[in-house]
Amino acid sequence: MKTLSSNSKNWFVVLFTLVTTIAFTSCGSTEGDSIIDEKIPLSTDVPFYVTLSAYSGDENITSQGRIENAILYVFDENDNYYTQIAVDKSYLLEAKPIAISCPNSKKITVAVWSGIVANKENISSMSKANILSDLVVSVNHENGIAKIQPTDIFYGKAVIYKNATTKAQTQELKIESKVASMAILTKNVAKSDNDANAIYTYRIRSTKSSFNANGELTGNDIEFAVPATVGDNGCVVSGTFFIMPSSNVTIELIKNGTTILSSKNFQNMENVSVNAGKKTVVTFDYAKQNSNFYIANWNSVSQIVEVG
């Protein structure tokens, strides 16, 4: 039977001591400050953490479930595109932290878009060759006319700094409603069967077509074509629809391809604004040639204002 030599025993003791030391160092730290307890990966590169909150106008709607999903576009400390992360509504409803890894960056910029639908809006396709300013969202239109309404779009952007310690700290990133909503009614239009069977469309002119990387309106002016129906007592109604914000829009009512009403011809309609996160309700009286409008909260029930 062979026995270990003295030198072999010494090497065995050294090896056993080294393995024990490494295992102890990896699994714990002094004063109970465990990396595992902090749910930080065993790495020297600590992730960034953000939580999302949502606002419509001045109202915090994070817990309302209005946001179905969101995409986070991540840019490194030099504003070069790094990656994107898709999250569902549970991250807002439950205030779940979102872990973002971007090695070798002390800060990152995160731009968030929510509500983008392929057949209604276009968003830039991002790759490693892109920078932050390349991220643009535009409304689909043909020759300056948008026949499909935009969706309930939200946007937010923030610079997130890396925590100097190894403990996870979450920073809030606020996303805000970027579109407006409208409801239009014109009274005393359809007075006969021929009127009732006509094709009506509202045209809303002078809104921008795009948002830049800062969520600011940009691009060419476009107009929205919104189908309308004949309601009770000969009223022509649009229902509630989404639209790009604008400080001053012109509203026209088209009947069988001919413009029969324009807000430019009404004294109190010189500056009709449609504000992001708000609802603009407009009422015309075709017979009396007068009008009114008011701005309400996004989810308010439209009330027809009696004019004249």
C-alpha positions as CSV (number, residue, x, y, z in Angstrom):
1,M,0.0,0.0,0.0
2,K,1.3,3.4,-1.1
3,T,1.4,6.3,1.3
4,L,1.6,10.1,0.6
5,S,5.0,11.6,0.8
6,S,5.6,14.7,3.1
7,N,5.7,17.0,0.0
8,S,2.5,15.6,-1.3
9,K,0.8,16.2,2.1
10,N,1.9,19.8,2.1
11,W,0.6,20.5,-1.4
12,F,-2.8,18.9,-0.4
13,V,-3.1,21.2,2.6
14,V,-2.3,24.3,0.5
15,L,-4.8,23.3,-2.1
16,F,-7.5,22.6,0.5
17,T,-6.9,26.0,2.2
18,L,-7.1,27.9,-1.2
19,V,-10.4,26.3,-2.2
20,T,-11.9,27.0,1.2
21,T,-10.8,30.6,1.1
22,I,-12.3,31.2,-2.4
23,A,-15.6,29.6,-1.5
24,F,-15.9,31.7,1.7
25,T,-15.1,35.0,-0.2
26,S,-17.7,34.3,-3.0
27,C,-20.6,33.4,-0.8
28,G,-20.6,36.2,1.9
29,S,-19.3,39.5,3.1
30,T,-18.7,41.1,6.5
31,E,-21.4,42.5,8.7
32,G,-24.1,40.4,7.0
33,D,-24.0,42.7,3.8
34,S,-24.6,39.8,1.4
35,I,-24.5,40.4,-2.3
36,I,-27.0,37.6,-2.8
37,D,-29.4,39.2,-0.3
38,E,-29.3,42.3,-2.4
39,K,-30.2,40.3,-5.5
40,I,-27.2,41.7,-7.4
41,P,-25.5,39.3,-9.9
42,L,-22.1,38.1,-8.7
43,S,-20.3,40.6,-10.9
44,T,-18.4,43.8,-10.6
45,D,-20.7,45.5,-13.1
46,V,-23.9,46.4,-11.1
47,P,-27.0,46.8,-13.3
48,F,-29.1,50.0,-13.5
49,Y,-32.6,49.7,-12.1
50,V,-35.7,51.8,-13.0
51,T,-39.4,51.7,-12.3
52,L,-42.0,53.2,-14.6
53,S,-44.8,55.6,-13.6
54,A,-47.4,56.9,-16.0
55,Y,-49.2,60.3,-16.3
56,S,-52.0,61.7,-18.4
57,G,-51.8,65.5,-18.1
58,D,-51.3,66.1,-14.4
59,E,-53.0,62.9,-13.3
60,N,-51.0,59.8,-12.1
61,I,-52.6,56.9,-13.9
62,T,-49.9,54.2,-13.1
63,S,-52.4,52.0,-11.3
64,Q,-55.2,52.3,-13.9
65,G,-53.9,49.7,-16.3
66,R,-54.1,52.0,-19.3
67,I,-50.5,51.1,-20.3
68,E,-50.5,47.7,-21.9
69,N,-46.8,47.5,-22.6
70,A,-43.7,49.5,-23.1
71,I,-40.3,49.3,-24.8
72,L,-37.2,50.8,-23.2
73,Y,-34.5,51.9,-25.5
74,V,-31.2,52.0,-23.8
75,F,-28.2,54.2,-24.8
76,D,-24.8,54.1,-23.2
77,E,-23.0,57.1,-21.7
78,N,-22.0,58.3,-25.1
79,D,-25.6,58.2,-26.4
80,N,-24.9,55.2,-28.6
81,Y,-27.7,52.6,-28.9
82,Y,-27.1,49.5,-26.7
83,T,-30.3,47.5,-26.4
84,Q,-34.0,47.5,-26.0
85,I,-36.2,45.9,-23.4
86,A,-39.9,45.1,-23.7
87,V,-42.1,45.0,-20.5
88,D,-45.8,44.3,-19.9
89,K,-48.3,46.2,-17.9
90,S,-47.5,44.3,-14.7
91,Y,-44.2,46.3,-14.4
92,L,-46.3,49.5,-13.8
93,L,-49.2,48.0,-11.9
94,E,-46.8,46.2,-9.4
95,A,-44.0,48.8,-9.6
96,K,-41.5,46.1,-10.6
97,P,-37.9,47.2,-10.9
98,I,-36.5,46.7,-14.4
99,A,-32.8,45.6,-14.4
100,I,-30.7,47.1,-17.2
101,S,-27.2,45.9,-17.9
102,C,-24.9,48.2,-19.8
103,P,-21.3,47.3,-19.0
104,N,-18.6,50.0,-18.7
105,S,-21.1,52.8,-18.5
106,K,-21.4,55.0,-15.4
107,K,-24.7,56.4,-16.7
108,I,-27.2,55.5,-19.4
109,T,-30.1,57.3,-21.1
110,V,-33.4,55.3,-21.3
111,A,-36.1,56.4,-23.7
112,V,-39.5,54.7,-23.3
113,W,-42.3,54.4,-25.9
114,S,-45.6,52.8,-25.2
115,G,-48.7,52.1,-27.3
116,I,-46.9,52.0,-30.7
117,V,-49.0,49.9,-33.2
118,A,-47.4,49.0,-36.5
119,N,-50.2,49.9,-38.9
120,K,-50.8,53.3,-37.2
121,E,-47.3,54.5,-36.3
122,N,-43.7,54.0,-37.4
123,I,-40.8,53.9,-35.0
124,S,-37.1,53.9,-36.0
125,S,-35.5,50.5,-36.3
126,M,-32.4,50.8,-34.0
127,S,-29.1,49.0,-34.3
128,K,-25.6,49.5,-32.9
129,A,-24.9,52.1,-35.6
130,N,-27.6,54.4,-34.2
131,I,-27.5,57.2,-31.6
132,L,-30.2,58.7,-29.4
133,S,-31.3,61.4,-31.9
134,D,-32.1,58.7,-34.5
135,L,-35.1,57.5,-32.4
136,V,-38.2,59.0,-34.0
137,V,-41.9,58.1,-34.0
138,S,-44.2,59.2,-36.8
139,V,-47.9,58.7,-37.6
140,N,-48.8,56.8,-40.8
141,H,-50.3,59.1,-43.4
142,E,-50.7,59.3,-47.2
143,N,-50.0,62.6,-48.9
144,G,-50.4,64.5,-45.6
145,I,-53.8,62.8,-44.7
146,A,-54.0,60.4,-41.8
147,K,-57.1,58.2,-42.2
148,I,-56.1,56.0,-39.2
149,Q,-56.0,57.6,-35.8
150,P,-52.9,57.3,-33.6
151,T,-53.0,55.0,-30.6
152,D,-52.7,56.0,-26.9
153,I,-49.0,56.8,-27.1
154,F,-46.8,57.4,-24.0
155,Y,-43.2,58.6,-23.8
156,G,-40.6,59.3,-21.2
157,K,-36.8,59.8,-21.1
158,A,-34.3,59.9,-18.2
159,V,-30.6,59.8,-17.6
160,I,-30.0,57.0,-15.1
161,Y,-26.8,57.0,-13.0
162,K,-25.1,54.0,-11.6
163,N,-25.1,53.6,-7.9
164,A,-21.7,53.9,-6.3
165,T,-22.3,51.0,-4.0
166,T,-23.1,47.3,-4.7
167,K,-26.7,47.7,-3.4
168,A,-29.6,47.9,-5.9
169,Q,-31.2,51.3,-6.0
170,T,-34.2,52.0,-8.3
171,Q,-34.8,55.3,-10.0
172,E,-38.2,56.4,-11.2
173,L,-38.8,57.0,-14.9
174,K,-42.0,58.9,-15.7
175,I,-43.8,58.4,-19.0
176,E,-46.5,60.8,-20.2
177,S,-49.4,60.7,-22.6
178,K,-48.3,62.2,-25.9
179,V,-51.6,62.3,-27.8
180,A,-54.8,64.2,-27.3
181,S,-58.4,63.1,-27.7
182,M,-61.3,64.9,-29.3
183,A,-65.1,64.6,-29.7
184,I,-67.0,66.7,-32.2
185,L,-70.8,67.2,-32.7
186,T,-72.6,69.3,-35.2
187,K,-76.3,70.0,-34.7
188,N,-79.0,70.6,-37.2
189,V,-77.2,69.1,-40.2
190,A,-79.2,66.1,-41.4
191,K,-82.7,67.4,-41.9
192,S,-83.9,65.0,-44.6
193,D,-83.4,61.4,-45.6
194,N,-80.9,62.4,-48.2
195,D,-78.9,64.3,-45.5
196,A,-79.1,61.3,-43.2
197,N,-77.8,59.0,-45.9
198,A,-74.9,61.2,-46.8
199,I,-71.2,60.4,-46.1
200,Y,-69.8,62.7,-43.4
201,T,-66.2,63.2,-42.4
202,Y,-64.5,65.6,-40.0
203,R,-61.1,67.0,-41.1
204,I,-58.8,68.3,-38.4
205,R,-55.9,70.3,-39.9
206,S,-52.5,71.6,-38.8
207,T,-51.0,68.9,-36.5
208,K,-47.5,67.7,-36.7
209,S,-46.7,64.2,-38.0
210,S,-43.8,63.0,-35.7
211,F,-42.1,63.0,-32.4
212,N,-38.3,63.4,-32.1
213,A,-36.0,61.6,-29.6
214,N,-37.0,64.1,-26.9
215,G,-40.7,63.4,-27.4
216,E,-41.2,66.8,-29.1
217,L,-43.6,67.4,-32.0
218,T,-41.8,67.7,-35.3
219,G,-42.2,66.8,-39.0
220,N,-44.6,68.2,-41.6
221,D,-48.1,69.4,-41.0
222,I,-50.8,66.7,-41.6
223,E,-54.6,66.5,-41.2
224,F,-56.7,63.8,-39.8
225,A,-59.8,62.4,-41.6
226,V,-62.3,61.1,-39.0
227,P,-65.5,59.3,-40.1
228,A,-68.7,60.7,-38.6
229,T,-72.2,59.3,-38.2
230,V,-75.7,60.8,-38.1
231,G,-77.1,60.6,-34.6
232,D,-80.4,61.7,-33.0
233,N,-82.1,64.9,-34.2
234,G,-79.9,65.3,-37.2
235,C,-76.6,65.6,-35.3
236,V,-73.4,64.5,-37.0
237,V,-71.1,63.0,-34.4
238,S,-67.5,61.8,-34.5
239,G,-67.3,59.9,-31.2
240,T,-64.1,60.2,-29.2
241,F,-60.8,59.8,-31.2
242,F,-57.1,60.3,-30.7
243,I,-55.1,63.0,-32.5
244,M,-51.7,64.5,-32.4
245,P,-51.5,67.6,-30.1
246,S,-51.6,71.1,-31.5
247,S,-52.0,74.6,-30.2
248,N,-54.4,75.6,-33.0
249,V,-56.4,73.3,-35.2
250,T,-58.9,73.9,-37.9
251,I,-62.0,71.7,-38.0
252,E,-64.0,71.1,-41.1
253,L,-67.1,69.0,-41.8
254,I,-67.2,67.3,-45.2
255,K,-70.5,66.1,-46.7
256,N,-70.2,63.8,-49.7
257,G,-66.8,65.3,-50.5
258,T,-67.8,68.9,-50.1
259,T,-66.8,71.2,-47.2
260,I,-70.0,72.5,-45.5
261,L,-68.5,73.9,-42.3
262,S,-65.2,75.3,-41.2
263,S,-64.2,76.4,-37.7
264,K,-62.4,79.4,-39.3
265,N,-65.9,80.9,-39.9
266,F,-66.8,80.9,-36.2
267,Q,-65.8,83.8,-34.0
268,N,-64.9,81.9,-30.9
269,M,-63.0,79.1,-32.7
270,E,-59.9,81.1,-33.7
271,N,-57.7,79.1,-31.3
272,V,-58.9,75.6,-30.7
273,S,-56.1,73.6,-28.9
274,V,-55.8,69.9,-28.5
275,N,-53.5,69.1,-25.6
276,A,-51.6,65.9,-24.8
277,G,-53.3,63.9,-22.1
278,K,-56.5,66.0,-22.4
279,K,-59.8,65.8,-24.2
280,T,-61.2,68.6,-26.4
281,V,-65.0,68.6,-26.9
282,V,-66.4,70.7,-29.7
283,T,-70.0,71.5,-30.5
284,F,-71.3,73.3,-33.7
285,D,-74.8,74.4,-34.5
286,Y,-75.0,74.3,-38.3
287,A,-78.4,76.2,-38.5
288,K,-77.5,79.0,-36.0
289,Q,-73.8,79.1,-37.1
290,N,-72.4,79.2,-33.6
291,S,-70.1,76.9,-31.6
292,N,-68.4,76.1,-28.3
293,F,-65.6,74.0,-27.1
294,Y,-64.0,73.0,-23.8
295,I,-61.0,71.0,-22.6
296,A,-61.6,68.2,-20.0
297,N,-59.8,65.3,-18.4
298,W,-58.9,62.4,-20.7
299,N,-61.4,59.9,-19.4
300,S,-64.3,62.4,-18.9
301,V,-67.7,61.7,-20.4
302,S,-68.4,64.1,-23.2
303,Q,-71.2,66.6,-22.4
304,I,-72.8,68.4,-25.3
305,V,-72.7,72.2,-24.6
306,E,-75.9,74.0,-25.8
307,V,-74.9,76.8,-28.1
308,G,-76.9,79.8,-29.2
